[in-house]
Coordinates of C-alpha atoms in Angstrom, one line a residue:
M101 CA -66.7 4.4 45.1
N102 CA -64.4 1.9 47.0
A103 CA -60.8 1.1 47.3
R104 CA -60.8 -1.2 44.5
Q105 CA -61.9 1.1 42.2
A106 CA -60.3 4.6 43.5
A107 CA -56.9 2.5 42.5
L108 CA -58.3 1.8 39.5
R109 CA -59.6 4.2 38.3
L110 CA -55.8 6.0 39.1
V111 CA -54.1 3.5 36.5
H112 CA -56.7 4.4 34.1
R113 CA -55.5 7.7 33.8
Y114 CA -51.8 7.4 35.2
R115 CA -50.4 5.6 32.4
P116 CA -47.0 3.8 32.9
R117 CA -46.8 3.2 30.2
T118 CA -45.7 7.1 29.9
T119 CA -42.7 6.6 32.6
A120 CA -41.5 3.8 30.5
A121 CA -40.6 5.3 27.6
V122 CA -39.1 8.0 29.7
V123 CA -36.8 5.4 31.5
G124 CA -36.4 3.8 28.3
L125 CA -35.3 7.0 26.5
V126 CA -33.2 7.9 29.6
L127 CA -31.1 4.6 30.0
V128 CA -30.5 4.8 26.2
G129 CA -29.4 8.2 26.2
L130 CA -27.0 6.9 29.4
L131 CA -25.8 4.0 27.4
A132 CA -24.4 6.7 24.0
L133 CA -23.5 9.5 26.9
R134 CA -20.4 6.6 27.9
I135 CA -19.9 5.0 24.7
V136 CA -18.7 8.9 23.3
V137 CA -17.2 9.1 27.1
S138 CA -14.9 6.6 26.3
G139 CA -14.6 7.1 22.3
V140 CA -13.1 10.7 23.2
L141 CA -10.9 9.5 26.7
L142 CA -9.3 6.7 24.9
H143 CA -9.1 9.1 21.4
R144 CA -6.6 11.1 24.2
E145 CA -4.6 8.5 25.7
A146 CA -3.9 6.4 22.4
V147 CA -2.3 10.4 21.2
D148 CA -0.7 10.6 24.2
D149 CA 1.0 6.8 24.1
W150 CA 1.8 7.7 20.3
K151 CA 3.1 11.2 21.7
Q152 CA 5.5 9.8 24.0
D153 CA 6.7 7.0 21.8
L154 CA 7.5 9.3 19.3
S155 CA 9.0 11.3 20.9
N156 CA 11.3 8.5 22.0
L157 CA 12.3 7.2 18.8
S158 CA 12.7 11.0 17.9
L159 CA 15.2 10.6 20.4
L160 CA 16.8 7.6 19.1
L161 CA 16.8 9.4 15.7
A162 CA 18.9 12.6 16.3
E163 CA 21.8 10.3 18.9
N164 CA 22.4 8.4 15.6
T165 CA 22.7 11.5 13.4
A166 CA 24.9 13.0 15.8
Q167 CA 27.2 9.7 15.7
S168 CA 27.2 10.1 11.5
M169 CA 27.9 13.4 12.1
T170 CA 30.4 13.1 14.4
A171 CA 32.4 10.6 12.2
A172 CA 32.3 12.6 9.2
R173 CA 33.7 15.9 11.5
L174 CA 36.7 13.7 12.2
V175 CA 37.5 12.8 8.8
L176 CA 37.1 16.7 7.8
D177 CA 39.1 17.6 11.0
G178 CA 41.4 15.3 9.9
V179 CA 42.3 16.4 6.3
S180 CA 42.0 20.1 7.2
G181 CA 44.9 18.5 10.3
E182 CA 47.6 17.4 7.3
I183 CA 46.4 20.9 5.3
D184 CA 47.3 22.9 8.4
A185 CA 50.9 21.0 9.3
A186 CA 52.1 21.9 6.1
A187 CA 51.6 25.3 6.3
P188 CA 50.6 26.4 2.3
A189 CA 51.8 30.2 2.3
D190 CA 49.9 31.4 -1.1
A191 CA 47.7 29.0 -3.7
Q192 CA 50.6 27.7 -6.2
A193 CA 51.9 26.3 -2.0
L194 CA 48.5 25.2 -1.5
A195 CA 47.6 23.1 -5.1
A196 CA 51.6 21.7 -4.7
A197 CA 50.9 20.3 -1.5
V198 CA 47.6 18.8 -1.8
G199 CA 48.2 18.1 -5.8
T200 CA 49.7 14.1 -5.2
R201 CA 49.0 10.7 -5.3
A202 CA 49.9 10.5 -1.4
T203 CA 47.7 12.7 -1.3
H204 CA 45.1 11.3 -2.8
Q205 CA 45.9 7.8 -1.0
M206 CA 45.7 10.1 2.0
L207 CA 42.1 11.0 1.6
L208 CA 41.1 7.3 0.3
H209 CA 42.5 6.2 4.1
K210 CA 41.0 8.9 5.2
I211 CA 36.7 8.2 4.4
G212 CA 37.6 4.2 4.6
G213 CA 35.2 2.8 7.1
V214 CA 32.5 5.4 7.2
P215 CA 29.6 5.1 4.7
Q216 CA 27.8 8.6 5.5
V217 CA 30.7 9.9 3.8
D218 CA 30.3 10.0 0.1
V219 CA 34.0 12.6 -1.5
V220 CA 36.0 14.3 0.3
S221 CA 37.9 17.2 -2.2
I222 CA 40.8 20.1 -1.9
V223 CA 38.9 22.8 -3.3
G224 CA 41.3 25.8 -4.4
G225 CA 41.2 30.0 -3.7
D226 CA 39.6 30.0 -7.7
A227 CA 37.3 27.2 -7.6
S228 CA 38.9 24.6 -8.8
V229 CA 39.4 21.2 -7.3
L230 CA 42.5 20.3 -6.6
A231 CA 41.8 17.0 -5.0
F232 CA 39.6 14.4 -5.2
S233 CA 38.9 11.4 -3.0
R234 CA 37.5 9.7 -6.3
A235 CA 40.2 10.3 -9.0
F236 CA 43.1 11.0 -9.7
P237 CA 44.8 13.4 -11.0
A238 CA 41.3 16.0 -10.2
P239 CA 39.0 16.4 -12.8
P240 CA 38.4 19.5 -13.8
I241 CA 35.7 20.4 -12.0
R242 CA 34.8 24.4 -10.7
L243 CA 32.7 25.0 -7.6
D244 CA 32.2 28.6 -7.1
E245 CA 28.2 29.0 -7.5
R246 CA 28.3 26.3 -4.1
D247 CA 26.9 28.9 -1.2
Y248 CA 30.2 26.7 1.2
F249 CA 32.6 28.6 -0.6
E250 CA 31.7 31.7 -0.8
Y251 CA 30.3 31.8 2.4
H252 CA 33.6 30.6 3.5
R253 CA 35.7 33.1 1.7
R254 CA 33.1 35.8 3.2
H255 CA 33.4 34.4 6.5
P256 CA 37.4 33.7 8.0
D257 CA 36.4 32.7 11.4
G258 CA 33.3 31.3 9.8
G259 CA 34.2 27.0 11.0
M260 CA 32.6 24.9 10.4
H261 CA 29.7 24.9 7.0
V262 CA 26.9 22.5 6.6
S263 CA 25.5 23.2 3.0
A264 CA 22.0 22.5 1.7
P265 CA 22.2 19.6 -0.6
V266 CA 23.2 19.4 -4.0
Q267 CA 23.0 17.0 -7.2
N268 CA 27.0 16.0 -7.2
K269 CA 29.1 17.2 -10.1
G270 CA 31.2 14.2 -9.5
N271 CA 28.0 10.8 -10.0
G272 CA 25.4 13.1 -10.4
A273 CA 24.0 11.5 -6.6
W274 CA 22.1 14.2 -4.2
T275 CA 25.2 15.1 -1.2
F276 CA 25.6 17.9 1.4
Y277 CA 29.0 19.0 2.6
I278 CA 29.9 20.1 5.7
S279 CA 33.3 22.0 5.5
R280 CA 36.0 24.3 6.6
R281 CA 38.5 27.2 5.1
I282 CA 42.0 27.1 4.4
S283 CA 43.5 30.6 5.1
G284 CA 47.2 30.6 4.3
T285 CA 49.9 32.0 6.9
D286 CA 48.7 35.3 6.1
G287 CA 45.1 34.9 6.8
R288 CA 44.5 35.2 3.4
F289 CA 41.6 32.7 1.5
L290 CA 43.3 30.1 0.2
G291 CA 40.3 27.3 -0.1
V292 CA 37.9 24.4 0.9
V293 CA 37.9 21.4 2.3
L294 CA 34.8 19.6 1.2
V295 CA 33.3 16.1 3.2
G296 CA 29.9 15.2 1.5
L297 CA 27.9 13.0 3.1
S298 CA 25.5 10.4 1.4
C299 CA 21.8 11.6 1.5
D300 CA 21.0 8.3 0.1
F301 CA 22.6 6.7 3.7
F302 CA 20.6 9.3 5.9
S303 CA 17.3 8.0 3.9
K304 CA 17.7 3.8 3.8
F305 CA 18.4 4.5 7.6
F306 CA 15.4 5.7 8.2
Q307 CA 13.4 3.1 6.0
N308 CA 14.7 1.0 8.5
T309 CA 14.1 2.7 11.1
S310 CA 10.4 2.7 9.6
I311 CA 7.2 1.6 11.6
G312 CA 5.0 1.0 8.8
E313 CA 3.4 3.0 6.2
H314 CA 2.4 6.2 7.1
T315 CA 5.0 7.2 8.5
A316 CA 8.1 9.7 7.4
F317 CA 11.5 10.4 8.7
S318 CA 12.9 13.9 7.9
L319 CA 16.8 15.5 8.1
Y320 CA 16.6 19.3 8.0
R321 CA 19.5 22.2 8.4
S322 CA 18.6 24.8 11.1
D323 CA 17.3 27.0 8.2
Y324 CA 14.5 24.3 7.0
T325 CA 16.2 23.3 4.1
L326 CA 15.4 19.5 3.1
L327 CA 19.1 18.0 3.6
A328 CA 17.7 14.3 3.7
R329 CA 13.8 12.3 3.3
W330 CA 12.3 8.9 3.8
P331 CA 9.7 8.6 1.8
A332 CA 11.5 10.4 -1.1
V333 CA 10.2 13.6 -3.0
P334 CA 12.2 14.8 -5.0
A335 CA 10.8 18.5 -5.3
M336 CA 11.7 19.1 -2.2
M337 CA 14.8 17.8 -1.7
G338 CA 17.4 21.3 -1.1
K339 CA 14.6 23.6 -0.7
R340 CA 13.3 25.7 2.8
N341 CA 9.9 24.2 4.5
L342 CA 8.5 27.4 5.8
T343 CA 4.5 26.0 6.8
G344 CA 5.4 22.6 8.7
S345 CA 5.8 20.9 11.8
T346 CA 9.4 21.6 11.7
Y347 CA 9.3 25.4 11.6
R348 CA 5.8 25.6 14.0
L349 CA 7.9 23.9 17.1
L350 CA 11.5 25.5 16.2
E351 CA 10.5 29.3 16.4
Q352 CA 8.9 28.6 19.5
G353 CA 12.2 28.5 20.7
K354 CA 11.8 24.7 21.6
S355 CA 14.5 22.1 21.6
D356 CA 12.1 18.7 21.3
G357 CA 7.9 18.3 21.5
V358 CA 5.6 16.8 19.6
L359 CA 2.6 17.9 17.5
Q360 CA -0.9 17.4 16.3
V361 CA -1.4 19.2 13.3
D362 CA -4.2 18.9 10.2
S363 CA -2.7 22.2 8.3
P364 CA -1.4 21.4 4.9
R365 CA 1.1 18.7 4.3
A366 CA 4.3 19.9 1.6
A367 CA 4.9 16.3 0.4
D368 CA 1.3 15.7 0.1
Q369 CA 1.2 18.6 -2.2
G370 CA -0.5 21.0 0.3
R371 CA -3.5 18.3 1.5
A372 CA -4.4 19.2 4.6
V373 CA -3.8 16.2 7.0
D374 CA -4.4 14.8 10.2
R375 CA -1.0 14.1 12.1
L376 CA 1.7 13.6 15.0
A377 CA 4.7 14.9 13.9
A378 CA 8.4 14.8 16.9
I379 CA 10.8 17.3 16.1
R380 CA 13.5 17.5 17.9
L381 CA 17.3 19.3 17.1
V382 CA 20.5 17.1 16.8
R383 CA 23.5 18.0 19.8
D384 CA 26.3 19.6 18.4
Y385 CA 25.1 19.9 15.0
P386 CA 22.5 22.4 13.1
L387 CA 19.8 19.9 11.9
A388 CA 16.7 19.0 13.2
I389 CA 15.0 15.2 12.8
N390 CA 11.3 15.3 12.0
V391 CA 9.4 11.7 12.6
T392 CA 5.4 12.5 10.9
V393 CA 2.8 9.5 11.1
T394 CA -0.4 10.5 10.0
D395 CA -3.6 9.6 11.3
D396 CA -4.2 6.5 9.7
V397 CA -1.0 5.0 11.8
Y398 CA -1.6 6.5 15.5
L399 CA -5.4 6.4 15.2
A400 CA -5.8 2.7 14.1
G401 CA -5.5 0.9 16.9
W402 CA -8.7 3.3 18.6
R403 CA -10.5 3.2 15.7
R404 CA -10.7 -1.2 15.6
M405 CA -11.1 -0.7 19.7
L406 CA -14.8 2.1 18.4
L407 CA -15.8 -0.6 16.1
T408 CA -15.7 -2.8 18.9
M409 CA -17.6 -1.1 21.2
G410 CA -20.2 0.2 18.7
G411 CA -20.9 -2.7 18.1
A412 CA -21.3 -4.0 21.1
A413 CA -23.4 -0.8 21.2
V414 CA -26.2 -1.8 19.1
V415 CA -26.4 -5.2 20.5
S416 CA -27.0 -3.5 23.9
L417 CA -29.5 -1.3 22.1
L418 CA -31.2 -3.4 20.0
V419 CA -31.8 -5.8 23.2
L420 CA -32.9 -2.4 25.3
A421 CA -35.0 -1.6 23.1
A422 CA -36.9 -5.3 22.5
A423 CA -36.7 -4.9 26.8
V424 CA -38.5 -1.7 26.2
A425 CA -41.4 -2.5 23.9
L426 CA -41.7 -5.6 25.9
I427 CA -42.6 -4.0 28.7
L428 CA -45.2 -1.2 27.4
A429 CA -46.8 -4.5 25.7
L430 CA -47.7 -5.7 28.8
L431 CA -47.9 -2.7 30.0
R432 CA -50.9 -1.7 27.4
R433 CA -52.7 -4.6 27.4
Q434 CA -52.5 -4.3 31.5
E435 CA -54.1 -0.3 30.6
R436 CA -56.9 -2.0 28.8
D437 CA -57.8 -4.9 31.2
A438 CA -57.6 -2.2 33.9
A439 CA -60.4 -0.1 31.7
T440 CA -62.5 -3.2 30.9
L441 CA -63.1 -4.4 34.8
L442 CA -63.4 -0.6 35.8
A443 CA -66.3 -0.1 33.1
L444 CA -68.1 -3.7 34.6
Q445 CA -67.6 -2.5 37.9
E446 CA -69.8 0.8 37.3
C447 CA -72.1 -0.9 35.9
A448 CA -72.9 -3.6 38.2
A449 CA -71.4 -1.9 41.5
T450 CA -75.2 -1.9 42.7
A451 CA -75.6 -5.0 41.7
H452 CA -72.5 -7.9 42.3
A453 CA -69.3 -7.7 43.1
A454 CA -67.0 -6.8 41.2
E455 CA -63.6 -9.1 39.1
P456 CA -60.7 -8.4 40.7
P457 CA -58.6 -7.9 38.1
Q458 CA -56.0 -10.9 37.0
P459 CA -52.7 -10.6 38.9
Q460 CA -50.1 -8.7 36.9
I461 CA -47.5 -9.9 35.7
A462 CA -44.2 -8.7 35.9
P463 CA -41.7 -7.8 32.5
P464 CA -39.1 -9.8 32.3
S465 CA -35.6 -8.1 32.8
A466 CA -33.7 -8.5 30.0
D467 CA -29.8 -8.0 30.5
A468 CA -27.2 -7.3 27.2
P469 CA -25.0 -10.2 26.3
A470 CA -21.9 -9.9 27.6
S471 CA -19.3 -8.9 24.8
A472 CA -15.6 -11.2 25.0
S473 CA -13.7 -9.5 23.0
A474 CA -10.4 -12.4 21.1
Q475 CA -7.3 -11.2 22.9
G476 CA -4.5 -11.3 20.0
A477 CA -1.1 -13.5 20.3
R478 CA 1.4 -12.9 23.2
I479 CA 4.5 -12.7 22.4
L480 CA 7.6 -12.2 24.8
L481 CA 10.6 -9.8 23.1
V482 CA 14.6 -10.6 24.9
E483 CA 16.6 -7.9 24.4
D484 CA 18.6 -6.0 26.9
T485 CA 18.6 -2.3 25.2
A486 CA 16.2 -0.4 25.7
L487 CA 15.7 1.4 22.5
N488 CA 16.0 -2.0 20.8
R489 CA 12.7 -2.6 22.7
Q490 CA 10.9 0.5 21.8
L491 CA 11.3 0.3 18.5
V492 CA 10.7 -3.1 17.9
C493 CA 6.8 -2.6 19.8
L494 CA 6.5 0.6 17.4
Q495 CA 7.2 -2.1 14.7
L496 CA 4.5 -4.1 16.2
G497 CA 2.4 -1.9 17.8
T498 CA -0.3 -1.6 15.5
C499 CA -1.0 -5.7 15.0
G500 CA -2.9 -6.1 17.7
Y501 CA -0.5 -8.8 20.0
A502 CA 0.3 -8.2 23.6
I503 CA 4.3 -7.5 23.7
D504 CA 6.0 -8.6 27.2
T505 CA 9.5 -8.0 27.8
A506 CA 12.5 -8.9 29.1
E507 CA 16.0 -7.6 29.8
N508 CA 18.3 -10.3 29.9
G509 CA 17.9 -14.5 29.5
A510 CA 17.3 -15.4 32.6
L511 CA 14.5 -13.0 32.9
G512 CA 13.2 -14.6 30.6
L513 CA 12.9 -17.7 30.9
Q514 CA 11.4 -17.2 34.6
A515 CA 8.7 -14.7 32.4
L516 CA 8.4 -17.9 30.6
A517 CA 7.1 -19.9 33.3
E518 CA 5.1 -17.7 35.1
Q519 CA 2.9 -17.1 31.6
Q520 CA 1.7 -19.1 28.7
Y521 CA 3.5 -17.4 25.3
D522 CA 2.9 -18.0 21.3
L523 CA 6.4 -17.1 20.8
V524 CA 9.6 -15.7 21.4
L525 CA 11.7 -13.2 19.9
M526 CA 15.5 -13.5 21.8
D527 CA 18.6 -11.1 20.8
C528 CA 21.4 -13.0 21.0
M529 CA 24.2 -11.4 22.5
M530 CA 22.4 -10.1 26.0
P531 CA 24.1 -10.0 29.5
V532 CA 23.8 -12.2 32.5
M533 CA 22.4 -15.2 30.4
D534 CA 22.5 -15.1 25.8
G535 CA 19.5 -15.8 24.5
Y536 CA 21.5 -19.1 23.2
Q537 CA 21.9 -20.7 26.5
A538 CA 18.5 -19.0 27.9
C539 CA 17.2 -21.5 24.5
Q540 CA 18.6 -24.0 25.3
A541 CA 17.1 -24.0 28.5
L542 CA 14.4 -24.1 27.5
R543 CA 13.7 -26.3 24.7
A544 CA 15.1 -28.8 28.2
R545 CA 12.6 -27.4 30.2
E546 CA 10.1 -28.3 27.2
A547 CA 11.8 -31.8 27.0
A548 CA 11.2 -32.6 30.8
G549 CA 7.7 -31.1 31.3
G550 CA 6.2 -32.8 27.8
A551 CA 5.2 -28.9 26.4
P552 CA 5.3 -28.1 23.4
R553 CA 7.6 -26.4 20.8
L554 CA 7.0 -23.2 21.5
P555 CA 8.7 -20.8 18.4
V556 CA 11.3 -19.2 19.2
I557 CA 13.3 -16.3 16.4
A558 CA 16.6 -15.2 17.4
L559 CA 17.8 -12.0 16.7
T560 CA 21.0 -11.3 15.8
A561 CA 23.5 -8.3 14.3
G562 CA 25.1 -11.9 12.7
V563 CA 24.8 -13.1 8.9
T564 CA 27.7 -15.7 8.8
D565 CA 26.5 -19.2 7.9
D566 CA 28.3 -20.2 11.6
D567 CA 25.7 -17.3 13.5
R568 CA 22.8 -19.5 11.6
Q569 CA 24.4 -22.8 12.9
R570 CA 25.0 -21.8 16.0
C571 CA 21.3 -20.3 16.7
A572 CA 19.4 -23.9 15.5
A573 CA 22.0 -25.8 17.7
A574 CA 20.8 -23.9 21.0
G575 CA 17.2 -24.3 19.4
M576 CA 15.6 -21.5 18.2
D577 CA 13.8 -22.1 14.6
D578 CA 14.7 -19.1 12.5
Y579 CA 16.5 -15.7 12.3
L580 CA 16.1 -12.4 11.4
S581 CA 19.7 -10.5 10.7
K582 CA 19.7 -6.4 12.6
P583 CA 19.0 -4.1 10.8
F584 CA 15.8 -5.2 9.4
T585 CA 12.9 -3.7 8.5
A586 CA 8.9 -3.0 10.2
A587 CA 7.9 -5.4 7.1
Q588 CA 10.4 -8.5 8.2
L589 CA 9.4 -8.5 11.7
R590 CA 6.0 -8.5 10.5
A591 CA 6.2 -11.4 8.2
M592 CA 8.1 -13.4 10.2
V593 CA 6.1 -12.9 13.2
E594 CA 3.4 -14.2 11.0
H595 CA 4.8 -16.8 9.1
W596 CA 5.6 -18.6 13.0
L597 CA 1.7 -17.4 15.1
A598 CA -0.2 -19.2 11.6
H599 CA 2.4 -22.8 12.9

């Protein structure tokens, strides 16, 4: 047997098709493993990014809540100081001192310019209202069943108390109260000073801060009693939530944190919901803020990316399968030709020389088509306040835009010179160079270079006609008045990107 025959026999016994099939399966497995690992890593990155964003948002809301509470506490301290200055010795002296039109006018003056304060009342030791900011003389209302009245009656040195929310007997609105005890010169309980805070004020503030659908904001008392919420769930108002994420985190002794949970949710009738919850205590007050987003929000970007990766993977698998099938077909034909040639050689080995086997054709290689993902619109946000920059980025973060930021007009112009943008969101009042000057400089640059006009949307706290005319005179195309909702911002951006 010559060397050629030995080689043909080896090819006949050893089937390269098996090796090709195994290699193809290994490649498919490696591709699938890469997709799974990438998906897991991207999921972890998306969750970590949202945890940081929600933590920062909870800090912003907690700080604003603390400022609102401080303004209300100053009203409470001011009214208490007026009563202490009168130094009533007994219930009759207290009633005579505060049951006057002058006291009513003083209460109205104290709450002027404090929109979160709904009402101020002075209550006597018999639980009857002696002075009332809404009416003079005070209506015949008794408050002996309220928790704050019983608390101050039993605690001479209890300090300021935060009540559970109640439906106000004056107008039916949900209100919670901060209160202080009124004591006589001998320390006897004479009554209570009440400052009622509107739950709707906090709910509307949360609504304006919302970053979109499937986002919830809650304000709790330190015993987990719900004081305010957006979106509203009336059935939960004034009730303690001892199963939610706020309870789980604060009971660990922490003052803030972000939890990823999928436990039953009271606001969804006890249905298990996958969500991220950022919880933070409010400084100086027995309150806590909870910001919650469901997986429809914090995994939206990851799911879009996973869908894109899945489509690219399907295309790659199809190309790989076609390449393997082609290679197997070529190897099958090669094996068949080799077997035929070996049989002919064995039959005519002594008669004539076997024809050499046909030269093998190398199988073509198939490269997976490169996939290119279309980039979204690029937006430049020029805003000097870090928290406002972060809030706008959160409100637009799920839309797929690429957002760059600058802290003043000068830096904004520098960014516009270095990068092409589709839209500019420009704050009007900034240090170094304000938005008006920056927009005028941009329009001058466009005119000098013959560049197309770039849409500029003003972000302004002003709402007067003069403010609008000044924006237009500076070359701005449109404006949004602060505070604006996520829906308003997105609608404005989509409108100008469509031009």
